[in-house]
GROMACS .gro file of C-alpha atoms in nm:
model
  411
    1UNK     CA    1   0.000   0.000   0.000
    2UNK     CA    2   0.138   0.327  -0.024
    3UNK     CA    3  -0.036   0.719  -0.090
    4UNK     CA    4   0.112   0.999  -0.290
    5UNK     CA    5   0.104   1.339  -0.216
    6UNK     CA    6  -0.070   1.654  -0.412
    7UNK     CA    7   0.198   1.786  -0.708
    8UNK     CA    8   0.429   2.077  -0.643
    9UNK     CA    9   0.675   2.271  -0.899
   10UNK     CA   10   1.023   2.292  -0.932
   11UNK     CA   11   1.285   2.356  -1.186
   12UNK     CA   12   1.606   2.157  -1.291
   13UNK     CA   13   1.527   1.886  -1.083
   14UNK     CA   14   1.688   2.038  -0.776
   15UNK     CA   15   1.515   1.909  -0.479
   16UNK     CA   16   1.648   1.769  -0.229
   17UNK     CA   17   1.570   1.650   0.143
   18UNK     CA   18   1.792   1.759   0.459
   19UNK     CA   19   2.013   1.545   0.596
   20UNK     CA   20   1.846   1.500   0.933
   21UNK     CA   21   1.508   1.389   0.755
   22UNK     CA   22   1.346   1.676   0.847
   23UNK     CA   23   1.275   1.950   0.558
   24UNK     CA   24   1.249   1.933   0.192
   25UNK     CA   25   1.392   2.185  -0.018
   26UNK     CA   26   1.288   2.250  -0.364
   27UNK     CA   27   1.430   2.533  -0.649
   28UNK     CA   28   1.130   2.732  -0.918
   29UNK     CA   29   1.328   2.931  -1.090
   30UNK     CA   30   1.487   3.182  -0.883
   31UNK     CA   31   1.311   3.056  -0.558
   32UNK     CA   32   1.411   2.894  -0.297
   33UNK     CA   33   1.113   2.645  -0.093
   34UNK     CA   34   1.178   2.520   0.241
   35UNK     CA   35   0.881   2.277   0.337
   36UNK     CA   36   0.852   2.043   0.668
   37UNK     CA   37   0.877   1.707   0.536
   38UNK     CA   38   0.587   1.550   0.803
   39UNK     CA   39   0.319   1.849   0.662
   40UNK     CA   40   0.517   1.970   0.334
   41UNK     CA   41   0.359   2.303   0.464
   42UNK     CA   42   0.650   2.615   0.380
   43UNK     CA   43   0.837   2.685   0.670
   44UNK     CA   44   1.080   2.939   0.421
   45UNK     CA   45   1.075   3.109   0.113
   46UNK     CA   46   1.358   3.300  -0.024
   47UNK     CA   47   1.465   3.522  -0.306
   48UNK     CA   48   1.794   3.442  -0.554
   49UNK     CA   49   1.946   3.703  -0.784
   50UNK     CA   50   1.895   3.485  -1.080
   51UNK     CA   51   1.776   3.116  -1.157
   52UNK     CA   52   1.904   2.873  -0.926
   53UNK     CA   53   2.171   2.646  -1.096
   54UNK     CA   54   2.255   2.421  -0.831
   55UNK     CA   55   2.116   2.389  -0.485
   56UNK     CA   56   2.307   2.150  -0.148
   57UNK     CA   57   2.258   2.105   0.237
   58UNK     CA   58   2.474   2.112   0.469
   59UNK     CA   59   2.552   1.840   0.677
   60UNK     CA   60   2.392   1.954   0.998
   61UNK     CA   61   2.100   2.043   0.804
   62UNK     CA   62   2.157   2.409   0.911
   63UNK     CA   63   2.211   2.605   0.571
   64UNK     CA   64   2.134   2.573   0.215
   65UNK     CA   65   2.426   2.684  -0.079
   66UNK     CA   66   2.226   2.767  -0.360
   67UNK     CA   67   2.448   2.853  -0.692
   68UNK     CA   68   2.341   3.111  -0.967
   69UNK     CA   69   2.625   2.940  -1.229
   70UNK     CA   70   2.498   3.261  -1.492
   71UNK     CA   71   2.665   3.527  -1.276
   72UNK     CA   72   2.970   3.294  -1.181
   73UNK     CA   73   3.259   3.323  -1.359
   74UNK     CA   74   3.550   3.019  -1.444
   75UNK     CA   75   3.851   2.969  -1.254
   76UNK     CA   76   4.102   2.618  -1.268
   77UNK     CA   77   4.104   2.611  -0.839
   78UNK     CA   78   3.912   2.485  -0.546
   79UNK     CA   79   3.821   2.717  -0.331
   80UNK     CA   80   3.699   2.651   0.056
   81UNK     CA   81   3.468   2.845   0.263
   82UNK     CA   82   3.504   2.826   0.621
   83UNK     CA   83   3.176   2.928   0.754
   84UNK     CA   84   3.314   2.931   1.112
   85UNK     CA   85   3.606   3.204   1.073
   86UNK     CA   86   3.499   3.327   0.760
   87UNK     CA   87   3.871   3.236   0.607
   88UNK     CA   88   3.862   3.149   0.185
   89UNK     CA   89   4.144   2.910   0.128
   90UNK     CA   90   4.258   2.850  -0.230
   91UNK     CA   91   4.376   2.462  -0.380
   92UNK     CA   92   4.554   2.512  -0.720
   93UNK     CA   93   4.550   2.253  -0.986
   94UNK     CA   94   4.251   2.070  -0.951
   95UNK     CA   95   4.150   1.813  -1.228
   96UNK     CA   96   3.844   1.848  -1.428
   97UNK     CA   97   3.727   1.508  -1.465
   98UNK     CA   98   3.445   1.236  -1.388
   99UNK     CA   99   3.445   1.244  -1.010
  100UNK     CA  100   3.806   1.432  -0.911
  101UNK     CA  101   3.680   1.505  -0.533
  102UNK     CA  102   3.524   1.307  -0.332
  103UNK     CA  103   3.493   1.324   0.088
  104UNK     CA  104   3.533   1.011   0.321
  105UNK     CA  105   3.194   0.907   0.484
  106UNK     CA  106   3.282   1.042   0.815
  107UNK     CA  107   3.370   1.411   0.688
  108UNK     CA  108   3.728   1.406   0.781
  109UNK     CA  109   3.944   1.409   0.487
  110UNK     CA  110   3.912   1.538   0.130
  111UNK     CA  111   4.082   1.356  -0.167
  112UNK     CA  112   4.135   1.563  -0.440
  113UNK     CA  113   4.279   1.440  -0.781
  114UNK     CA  114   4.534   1.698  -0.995
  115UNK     CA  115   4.686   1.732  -1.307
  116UNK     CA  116   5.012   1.935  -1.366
  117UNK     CA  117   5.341   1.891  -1.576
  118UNK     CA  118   5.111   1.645  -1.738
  119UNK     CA  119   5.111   1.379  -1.436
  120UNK     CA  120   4.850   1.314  -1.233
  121UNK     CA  121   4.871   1.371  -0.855
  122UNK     CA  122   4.623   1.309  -0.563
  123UNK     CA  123   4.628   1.510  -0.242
  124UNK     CA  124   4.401   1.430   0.071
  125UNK     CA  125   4.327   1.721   0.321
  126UNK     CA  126   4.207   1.731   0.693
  127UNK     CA  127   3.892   1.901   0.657
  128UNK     CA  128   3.899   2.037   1.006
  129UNK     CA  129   4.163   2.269   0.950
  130UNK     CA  130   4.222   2.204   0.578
  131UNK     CA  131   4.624   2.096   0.620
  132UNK     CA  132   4.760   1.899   0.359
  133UNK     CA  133   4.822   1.567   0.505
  134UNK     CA  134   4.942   1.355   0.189
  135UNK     CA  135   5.018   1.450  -0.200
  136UNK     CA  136   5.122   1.130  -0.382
  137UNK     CA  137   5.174   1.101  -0.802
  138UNK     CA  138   4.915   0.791  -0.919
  139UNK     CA  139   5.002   0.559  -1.127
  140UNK     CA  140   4.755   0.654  -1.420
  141UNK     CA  141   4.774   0.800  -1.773
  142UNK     CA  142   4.464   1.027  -1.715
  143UNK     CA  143   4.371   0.976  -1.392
  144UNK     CA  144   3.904   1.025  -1.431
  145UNK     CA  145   3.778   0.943  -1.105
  146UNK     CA  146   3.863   0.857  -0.716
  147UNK     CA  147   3.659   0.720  -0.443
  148UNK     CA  148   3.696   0.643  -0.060
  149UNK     CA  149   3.512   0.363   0.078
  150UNK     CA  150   3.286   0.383   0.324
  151UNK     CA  151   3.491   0.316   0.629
  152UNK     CA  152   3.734   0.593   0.521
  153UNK     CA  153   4.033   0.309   0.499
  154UNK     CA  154   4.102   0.297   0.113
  155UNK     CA  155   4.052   0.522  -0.169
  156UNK     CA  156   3.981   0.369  -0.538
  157UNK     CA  157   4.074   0.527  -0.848
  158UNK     CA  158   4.056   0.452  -1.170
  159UNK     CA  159   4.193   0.558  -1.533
  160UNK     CA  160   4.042   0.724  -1.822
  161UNK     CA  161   3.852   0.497  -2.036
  162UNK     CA  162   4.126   0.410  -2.313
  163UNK     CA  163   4.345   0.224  -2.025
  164UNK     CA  164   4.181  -0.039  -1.788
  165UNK     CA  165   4.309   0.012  -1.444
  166UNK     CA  166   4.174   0.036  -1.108
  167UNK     CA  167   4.416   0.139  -0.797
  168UNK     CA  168   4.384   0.129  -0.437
  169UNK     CA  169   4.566   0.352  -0.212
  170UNK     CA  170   4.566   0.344   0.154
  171UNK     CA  171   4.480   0.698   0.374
  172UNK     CA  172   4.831   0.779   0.387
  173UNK     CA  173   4.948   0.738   0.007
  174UNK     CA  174   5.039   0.389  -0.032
  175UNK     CA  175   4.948   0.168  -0.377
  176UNK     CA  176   4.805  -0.109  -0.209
  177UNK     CA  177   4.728  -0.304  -0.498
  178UNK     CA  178   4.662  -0.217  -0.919
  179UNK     CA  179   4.388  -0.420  -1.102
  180UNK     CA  180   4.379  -0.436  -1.466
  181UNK     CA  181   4.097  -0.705  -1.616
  182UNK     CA  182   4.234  -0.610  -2.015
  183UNK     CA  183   4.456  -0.436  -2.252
  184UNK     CA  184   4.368  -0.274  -2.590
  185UNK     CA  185   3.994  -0.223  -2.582
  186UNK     CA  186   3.780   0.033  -2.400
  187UNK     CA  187   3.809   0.009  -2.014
  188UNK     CA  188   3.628   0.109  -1.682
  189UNK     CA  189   3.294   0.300  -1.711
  190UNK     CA  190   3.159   0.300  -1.352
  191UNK     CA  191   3.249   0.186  -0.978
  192UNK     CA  192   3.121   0.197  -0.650
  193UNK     CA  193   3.173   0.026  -0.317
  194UNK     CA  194   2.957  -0.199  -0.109
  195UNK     CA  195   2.830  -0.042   0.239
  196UNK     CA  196   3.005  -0.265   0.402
  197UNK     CA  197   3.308  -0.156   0.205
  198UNK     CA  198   3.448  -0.551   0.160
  199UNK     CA  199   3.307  -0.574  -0.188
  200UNK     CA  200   3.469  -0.318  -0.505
  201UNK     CA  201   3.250  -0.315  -0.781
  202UNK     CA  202   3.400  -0.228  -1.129
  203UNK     CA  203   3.145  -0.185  -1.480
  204UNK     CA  204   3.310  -0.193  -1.799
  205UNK     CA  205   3.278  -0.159  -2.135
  206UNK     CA  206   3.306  -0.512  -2.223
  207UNK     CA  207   2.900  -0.519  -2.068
  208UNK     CA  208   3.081  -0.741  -1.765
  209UNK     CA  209   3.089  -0.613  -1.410
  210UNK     CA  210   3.369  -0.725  -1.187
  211UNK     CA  211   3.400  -0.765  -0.808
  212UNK     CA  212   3.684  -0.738  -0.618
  213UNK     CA  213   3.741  -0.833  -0.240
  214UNK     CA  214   3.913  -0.575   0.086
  215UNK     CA  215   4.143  -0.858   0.125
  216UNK     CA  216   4.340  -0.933  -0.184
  217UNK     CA  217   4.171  -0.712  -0.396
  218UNK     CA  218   4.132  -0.986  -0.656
  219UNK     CA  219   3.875  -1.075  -0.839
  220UNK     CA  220   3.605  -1.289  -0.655
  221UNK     CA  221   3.355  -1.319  -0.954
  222UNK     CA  222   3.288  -1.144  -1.265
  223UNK     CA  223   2.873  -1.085  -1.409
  224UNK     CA  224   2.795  -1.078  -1.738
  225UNK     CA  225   2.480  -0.945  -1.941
  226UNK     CA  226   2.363  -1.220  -2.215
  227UNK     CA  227   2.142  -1.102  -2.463
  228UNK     CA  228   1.935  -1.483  -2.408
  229UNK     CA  229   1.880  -1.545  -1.999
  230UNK     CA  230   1.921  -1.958  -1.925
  231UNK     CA  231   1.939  -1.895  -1.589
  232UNK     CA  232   1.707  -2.136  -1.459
  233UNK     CA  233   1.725  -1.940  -1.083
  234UNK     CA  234   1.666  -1.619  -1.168
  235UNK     CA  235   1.336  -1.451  -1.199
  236UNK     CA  236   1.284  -1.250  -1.524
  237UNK     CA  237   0.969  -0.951  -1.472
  238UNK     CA  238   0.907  -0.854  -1.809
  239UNK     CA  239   0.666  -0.560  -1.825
  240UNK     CA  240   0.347  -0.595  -2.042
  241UNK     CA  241   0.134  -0.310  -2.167
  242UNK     CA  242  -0.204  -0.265  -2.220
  243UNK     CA  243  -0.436   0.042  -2.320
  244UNK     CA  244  -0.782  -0.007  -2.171
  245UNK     CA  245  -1.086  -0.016  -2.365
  246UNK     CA  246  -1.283   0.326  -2.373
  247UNK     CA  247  -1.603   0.315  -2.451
  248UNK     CA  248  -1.825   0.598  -2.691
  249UNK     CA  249  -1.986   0.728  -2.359
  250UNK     CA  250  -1.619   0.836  -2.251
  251UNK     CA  251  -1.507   1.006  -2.552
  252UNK     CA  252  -1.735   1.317  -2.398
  253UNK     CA  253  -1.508   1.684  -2.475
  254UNK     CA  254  -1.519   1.698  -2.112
  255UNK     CA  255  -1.353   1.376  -2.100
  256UNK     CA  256  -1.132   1.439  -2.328
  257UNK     CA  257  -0.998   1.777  -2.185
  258UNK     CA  258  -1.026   1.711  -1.810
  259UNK     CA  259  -0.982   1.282  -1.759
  260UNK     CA  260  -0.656   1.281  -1.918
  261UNK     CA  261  -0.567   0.954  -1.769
  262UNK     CA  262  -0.837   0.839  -1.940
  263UNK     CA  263  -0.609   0.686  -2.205
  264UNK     CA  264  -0.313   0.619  -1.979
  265UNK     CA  265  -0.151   0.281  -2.006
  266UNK     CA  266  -0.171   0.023  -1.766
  267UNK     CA  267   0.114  -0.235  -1.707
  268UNK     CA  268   0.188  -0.538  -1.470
  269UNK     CA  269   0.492  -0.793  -1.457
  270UNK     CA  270   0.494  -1.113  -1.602
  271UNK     CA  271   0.735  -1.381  -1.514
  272UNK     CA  272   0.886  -1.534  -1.840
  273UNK     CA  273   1.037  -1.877  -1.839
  274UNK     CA  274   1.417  -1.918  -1.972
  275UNK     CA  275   1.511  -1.863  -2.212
  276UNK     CA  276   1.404  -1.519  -2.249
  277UNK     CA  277   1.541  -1.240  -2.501
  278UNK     CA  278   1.653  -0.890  -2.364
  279UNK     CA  279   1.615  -0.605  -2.592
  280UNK     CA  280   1.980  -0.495  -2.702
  281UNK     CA  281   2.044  -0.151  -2.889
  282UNK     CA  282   2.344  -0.162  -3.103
  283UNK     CA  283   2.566   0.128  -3.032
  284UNK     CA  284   2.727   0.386  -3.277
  285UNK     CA  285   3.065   0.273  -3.328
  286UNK     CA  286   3.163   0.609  -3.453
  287UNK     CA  287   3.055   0.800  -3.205
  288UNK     CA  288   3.256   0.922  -2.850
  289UNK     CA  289   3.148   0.748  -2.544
  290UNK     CA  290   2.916   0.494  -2.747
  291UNK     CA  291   2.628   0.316  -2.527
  292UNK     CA  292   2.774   0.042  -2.449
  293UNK     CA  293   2.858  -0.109  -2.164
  294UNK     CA  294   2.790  -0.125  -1.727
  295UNK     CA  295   2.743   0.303  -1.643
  296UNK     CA  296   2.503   0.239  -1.350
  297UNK     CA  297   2.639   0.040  -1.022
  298UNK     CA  298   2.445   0.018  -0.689
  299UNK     CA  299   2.445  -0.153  -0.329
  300UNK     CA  300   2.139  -0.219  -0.136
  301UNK     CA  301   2.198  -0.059   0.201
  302UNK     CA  302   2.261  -0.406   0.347
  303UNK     CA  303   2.517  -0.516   0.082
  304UNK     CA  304   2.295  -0.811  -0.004
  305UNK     CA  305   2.249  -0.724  -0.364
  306UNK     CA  306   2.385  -0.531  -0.624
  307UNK     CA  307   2.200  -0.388  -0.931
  308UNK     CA  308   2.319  -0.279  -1.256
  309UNK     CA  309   2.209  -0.161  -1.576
  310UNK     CA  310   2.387  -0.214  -1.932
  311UNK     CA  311   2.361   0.080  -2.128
  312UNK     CA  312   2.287  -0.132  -2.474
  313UNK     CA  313   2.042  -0.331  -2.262
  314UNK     CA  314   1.895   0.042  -2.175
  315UNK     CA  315   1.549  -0.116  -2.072
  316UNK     CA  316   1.665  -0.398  -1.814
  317UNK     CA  317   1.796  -0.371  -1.488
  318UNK     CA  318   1.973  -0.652  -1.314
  319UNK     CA  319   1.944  -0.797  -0.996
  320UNK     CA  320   2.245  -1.031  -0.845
  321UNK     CA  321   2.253  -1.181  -0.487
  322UNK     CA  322   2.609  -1.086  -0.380
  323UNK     CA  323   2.595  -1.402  -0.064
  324UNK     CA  324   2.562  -1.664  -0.363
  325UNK     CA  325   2.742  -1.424  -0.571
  326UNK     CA  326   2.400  -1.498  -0.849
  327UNK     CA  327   2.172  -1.345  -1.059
  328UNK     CA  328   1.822  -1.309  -0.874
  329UNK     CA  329   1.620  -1.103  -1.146
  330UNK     CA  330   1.589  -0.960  -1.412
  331UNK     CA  331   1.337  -0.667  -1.462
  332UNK     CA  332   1.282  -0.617  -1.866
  333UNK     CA  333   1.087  -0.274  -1.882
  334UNK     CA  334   0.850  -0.152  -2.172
  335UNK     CA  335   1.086   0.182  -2.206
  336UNK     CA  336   1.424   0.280  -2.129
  337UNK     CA  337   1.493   0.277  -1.742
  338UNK     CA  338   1.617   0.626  -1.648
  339UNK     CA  339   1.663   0.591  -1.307
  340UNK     CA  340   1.715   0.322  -1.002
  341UNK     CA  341   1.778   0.361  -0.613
  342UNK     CA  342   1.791   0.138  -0.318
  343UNK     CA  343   1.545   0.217  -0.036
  344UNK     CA  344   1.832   0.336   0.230
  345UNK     CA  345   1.713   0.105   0.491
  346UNK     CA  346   1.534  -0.203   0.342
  347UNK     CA  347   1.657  -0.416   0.010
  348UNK     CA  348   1.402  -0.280  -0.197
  349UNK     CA  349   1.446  -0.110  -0.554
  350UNK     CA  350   1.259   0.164  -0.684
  351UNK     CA  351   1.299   0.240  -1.034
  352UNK     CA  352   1.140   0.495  -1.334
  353UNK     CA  353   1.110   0.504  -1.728
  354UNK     CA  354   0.994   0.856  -1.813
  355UNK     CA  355   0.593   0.788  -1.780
  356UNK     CA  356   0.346   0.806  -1.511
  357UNK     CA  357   0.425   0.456  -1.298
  358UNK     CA  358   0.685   0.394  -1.045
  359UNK     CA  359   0.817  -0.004  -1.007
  360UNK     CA  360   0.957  -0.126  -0.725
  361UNK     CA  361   1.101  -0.488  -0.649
  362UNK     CA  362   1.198  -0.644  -0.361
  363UNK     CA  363   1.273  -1.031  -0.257
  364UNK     CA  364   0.923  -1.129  -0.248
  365UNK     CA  365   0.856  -0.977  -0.611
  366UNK     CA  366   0.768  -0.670  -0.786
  367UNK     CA  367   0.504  -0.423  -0.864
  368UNK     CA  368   0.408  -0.132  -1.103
  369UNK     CA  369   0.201   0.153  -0.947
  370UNK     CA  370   0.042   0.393  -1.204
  371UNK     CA  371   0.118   0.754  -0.973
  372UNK     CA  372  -0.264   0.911  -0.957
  373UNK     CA  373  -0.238   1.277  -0.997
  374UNK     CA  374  -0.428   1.497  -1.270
  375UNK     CA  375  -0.281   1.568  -1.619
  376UNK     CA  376  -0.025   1.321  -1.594
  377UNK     CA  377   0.250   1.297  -1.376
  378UNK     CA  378   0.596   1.133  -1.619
  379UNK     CA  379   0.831   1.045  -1.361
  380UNK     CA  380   1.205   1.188  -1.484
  381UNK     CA  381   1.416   1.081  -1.178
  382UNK     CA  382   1.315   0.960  -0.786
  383UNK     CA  383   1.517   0.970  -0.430
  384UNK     CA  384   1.438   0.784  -0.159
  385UNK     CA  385   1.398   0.965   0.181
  386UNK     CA  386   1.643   0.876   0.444
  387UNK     CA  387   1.398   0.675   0.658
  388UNK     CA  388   1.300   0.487   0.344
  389UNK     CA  389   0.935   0.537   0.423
  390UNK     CA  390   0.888   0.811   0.128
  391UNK     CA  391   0.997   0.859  -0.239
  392UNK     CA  392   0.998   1.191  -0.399
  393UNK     CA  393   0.890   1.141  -0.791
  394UNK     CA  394   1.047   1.418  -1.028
  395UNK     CA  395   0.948   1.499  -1.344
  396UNK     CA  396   1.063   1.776  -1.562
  397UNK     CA  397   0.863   2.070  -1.372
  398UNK     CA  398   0.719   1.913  -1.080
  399UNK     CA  399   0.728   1.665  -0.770
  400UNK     CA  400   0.483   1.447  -0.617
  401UNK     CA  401   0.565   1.281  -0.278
  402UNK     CA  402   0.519   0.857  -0.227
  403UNK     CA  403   0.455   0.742   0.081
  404UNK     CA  404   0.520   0.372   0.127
  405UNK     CA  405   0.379   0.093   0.392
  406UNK     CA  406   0.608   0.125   0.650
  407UNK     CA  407   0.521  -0.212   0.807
  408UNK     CA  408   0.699  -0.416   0.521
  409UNK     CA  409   0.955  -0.612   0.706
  410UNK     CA  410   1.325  -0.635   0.568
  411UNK     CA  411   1.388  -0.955   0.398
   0.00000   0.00000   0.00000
């Protein structure tokens, strides 16, 4: 069972819930919304000099940085705030690239990736007082992204797509180990660590996805994506459309121009027997960054799964049980999934495809829920709320809030 809320606006997608829980903040245009998050009544409303570009809470769910990137100007440096003294310290060199900052979990140190004399350096900071407490060279060509894991311990990064490597260097600047899975082909495309941070999880172009263990840091097991599913163990949801039948009395101009669901599509899940086909795009060989290949990684909250998405497979997401190390399910959408997300506190899946339904699965199955609001609603993107008892739907110029049963045990 779950309810939704009545629709609200915003712009650009920026909305975004504090990080205590307690307030939701949305961007229209220029404005700036603060709503309680138990009433979604507005607690503040405030005034930008221009559209809002790019909006973030602060950890103690205090203040709100709200960026107007039309009046900012470029400059190649990091700069840091402190909101305590008022001091503006200034880091030189930093490296534009896929992810080239990234915080540990606990907010103590900053990694921060850099490119000069054409080499590529990494330096971590203390964030309390923002000393420089190791700068180390990395053993990459073109260094695109770096990642702590969750315990703060060891920080992952990886190379530019045209050289497979992954590296793992300990808080103080040590290589602990290199992984490479090839040579000569098109390399890493995503990774992310399990919350328990024991598992490394590497997508590549080769449509394979690759997990590595804290321990050796070699590879434990390797998924692949098969355009034909034999897996006699895993479930396969494959969605099925159909329009419902409208009678002459309902083609009324008032039906017409005010029921505009009358037409929507409804859709359930079947479960197809192996061997089942998955829909595969073939990418443009030509073309930069072609659509190929493992872009989307994620852990359930309780490190029991992990689920992936291939981009030439752009309609099915995968499901794999990382204690048997197998594939669980499969869900085959009608449309192109756009975006996934674990519940943060139960191993449950939400997922959207651009129209008016939000799916969710979890061990015991899934479901497709048509969201009931008035003209429409196409869901564009969804984040879970940090109790995992609420999902806020986006589309392109509105929200709509989901609240979910709460009394659904973990599995």
């Amino acid at each position: 069972m779950m309810n939704f809320s009545e629709v609200f606006k915003q712009s650009n997608q920026l909305c975004k819930v504090s990080p205590d829980g307690k307030y939701l903040a949305t961007c229209v245009q220029y404005r700036l919304v603060v709503r309680d998050m138990s009433t979604l009544q507005i607690l503040q409303l405030y005034t930008c000099l221009d559209q809002i570009s790019h909006m973030e809470w602060s950890s103690d769910s205090l203040l709100i940085l709200c960026a107007m990137y039309k009046r900012g100007i470029v400059q190649l440096r990091v700069t840091v705030w402190s909101l305590c003294t008022k001091a503006v310290s200034f880091i030189k060199y930093p490296k534009a690239c896929q992810k080239g900052i990234d915080f540990s979990r606990d907010g103590c140190y900053m990694a921060l990736a850099e490119r000069r004399d054409c080499k590529d350096y990494i330096s971590v900071f203390v964030c309390d007082d923002w000393h420089l407490l190791r700068h180390f060279e990395t053993e990459t060509q073109d260094l695109a992204g770096l990642e702590w894991s969750p315990n703060g311990c060891v920080l992952a990064v990886w190379d530019s797509c045209l050289e497979y490597k992954v590296l793992m260097y300990s808080l103080d600047g040590r290589l602990l180990s290199t992984y490479s899975a090839y040579e000569w082909s098109l390399g890493v495309k995503s990774v992310t660590w399990s919350p328990s941070s024991q598992l490394l999880a590497i997508g590549s172009y080769d449509e394979k996805v690759r997990i590595l263990n804290h321990i050796t840091w070699k590879k434990i097991m390797q998924f692949e994506h098969p355009a034909t599913i034999n897996n006699t163990k895993a479930v396969v949801y494959k969605e099925v459309e159909r329009r419902p039948a409208v009678g002459s009395d309902d083609l009324s101009l008032h039906n017409i121009s005010i029921g505009t669901t009358l037409f929507n599509t409804q859709s359930k899940y079947e479960i197809c027997p192996p061997p089942v086909q998955i829909s595969v795009t073939k990418p443009d060989a030509d073309r930069a960054n072609p659509k190929i290949g493992v872009a989307a990684l994620s852990f359930s909250s309780n490190s029991r799964y992990l689920a992936t998405k291939n981009d030439n497979m752009a309609s099915a997401v995968w499901v794999w049980d990382m204690q048997k190390m197998t594939l669980e399910a499969v869900l085959e959408q009608s449309s192109a999934v756009r975006c996934f997300q674990w519940d943060p506190r139960r191993p449950r899946l939400a997922l959207c495809t651009g129209n008016s339904k939000l799916y969710l699965w979890s061990p015991a199955g899934c479901v497709s829920v048509q969201v009931p609001t008035e003209g429409g609603f196409q869901v564009h993107s969804l984040t879970w709320h940090c109790s995992g008892d609420s999902l806020i739907l986006l589309s392109k110029e509105q929200l709509c809030l989901c609240y979910m049963d709460t009394e659904q045990e973990e599995k």
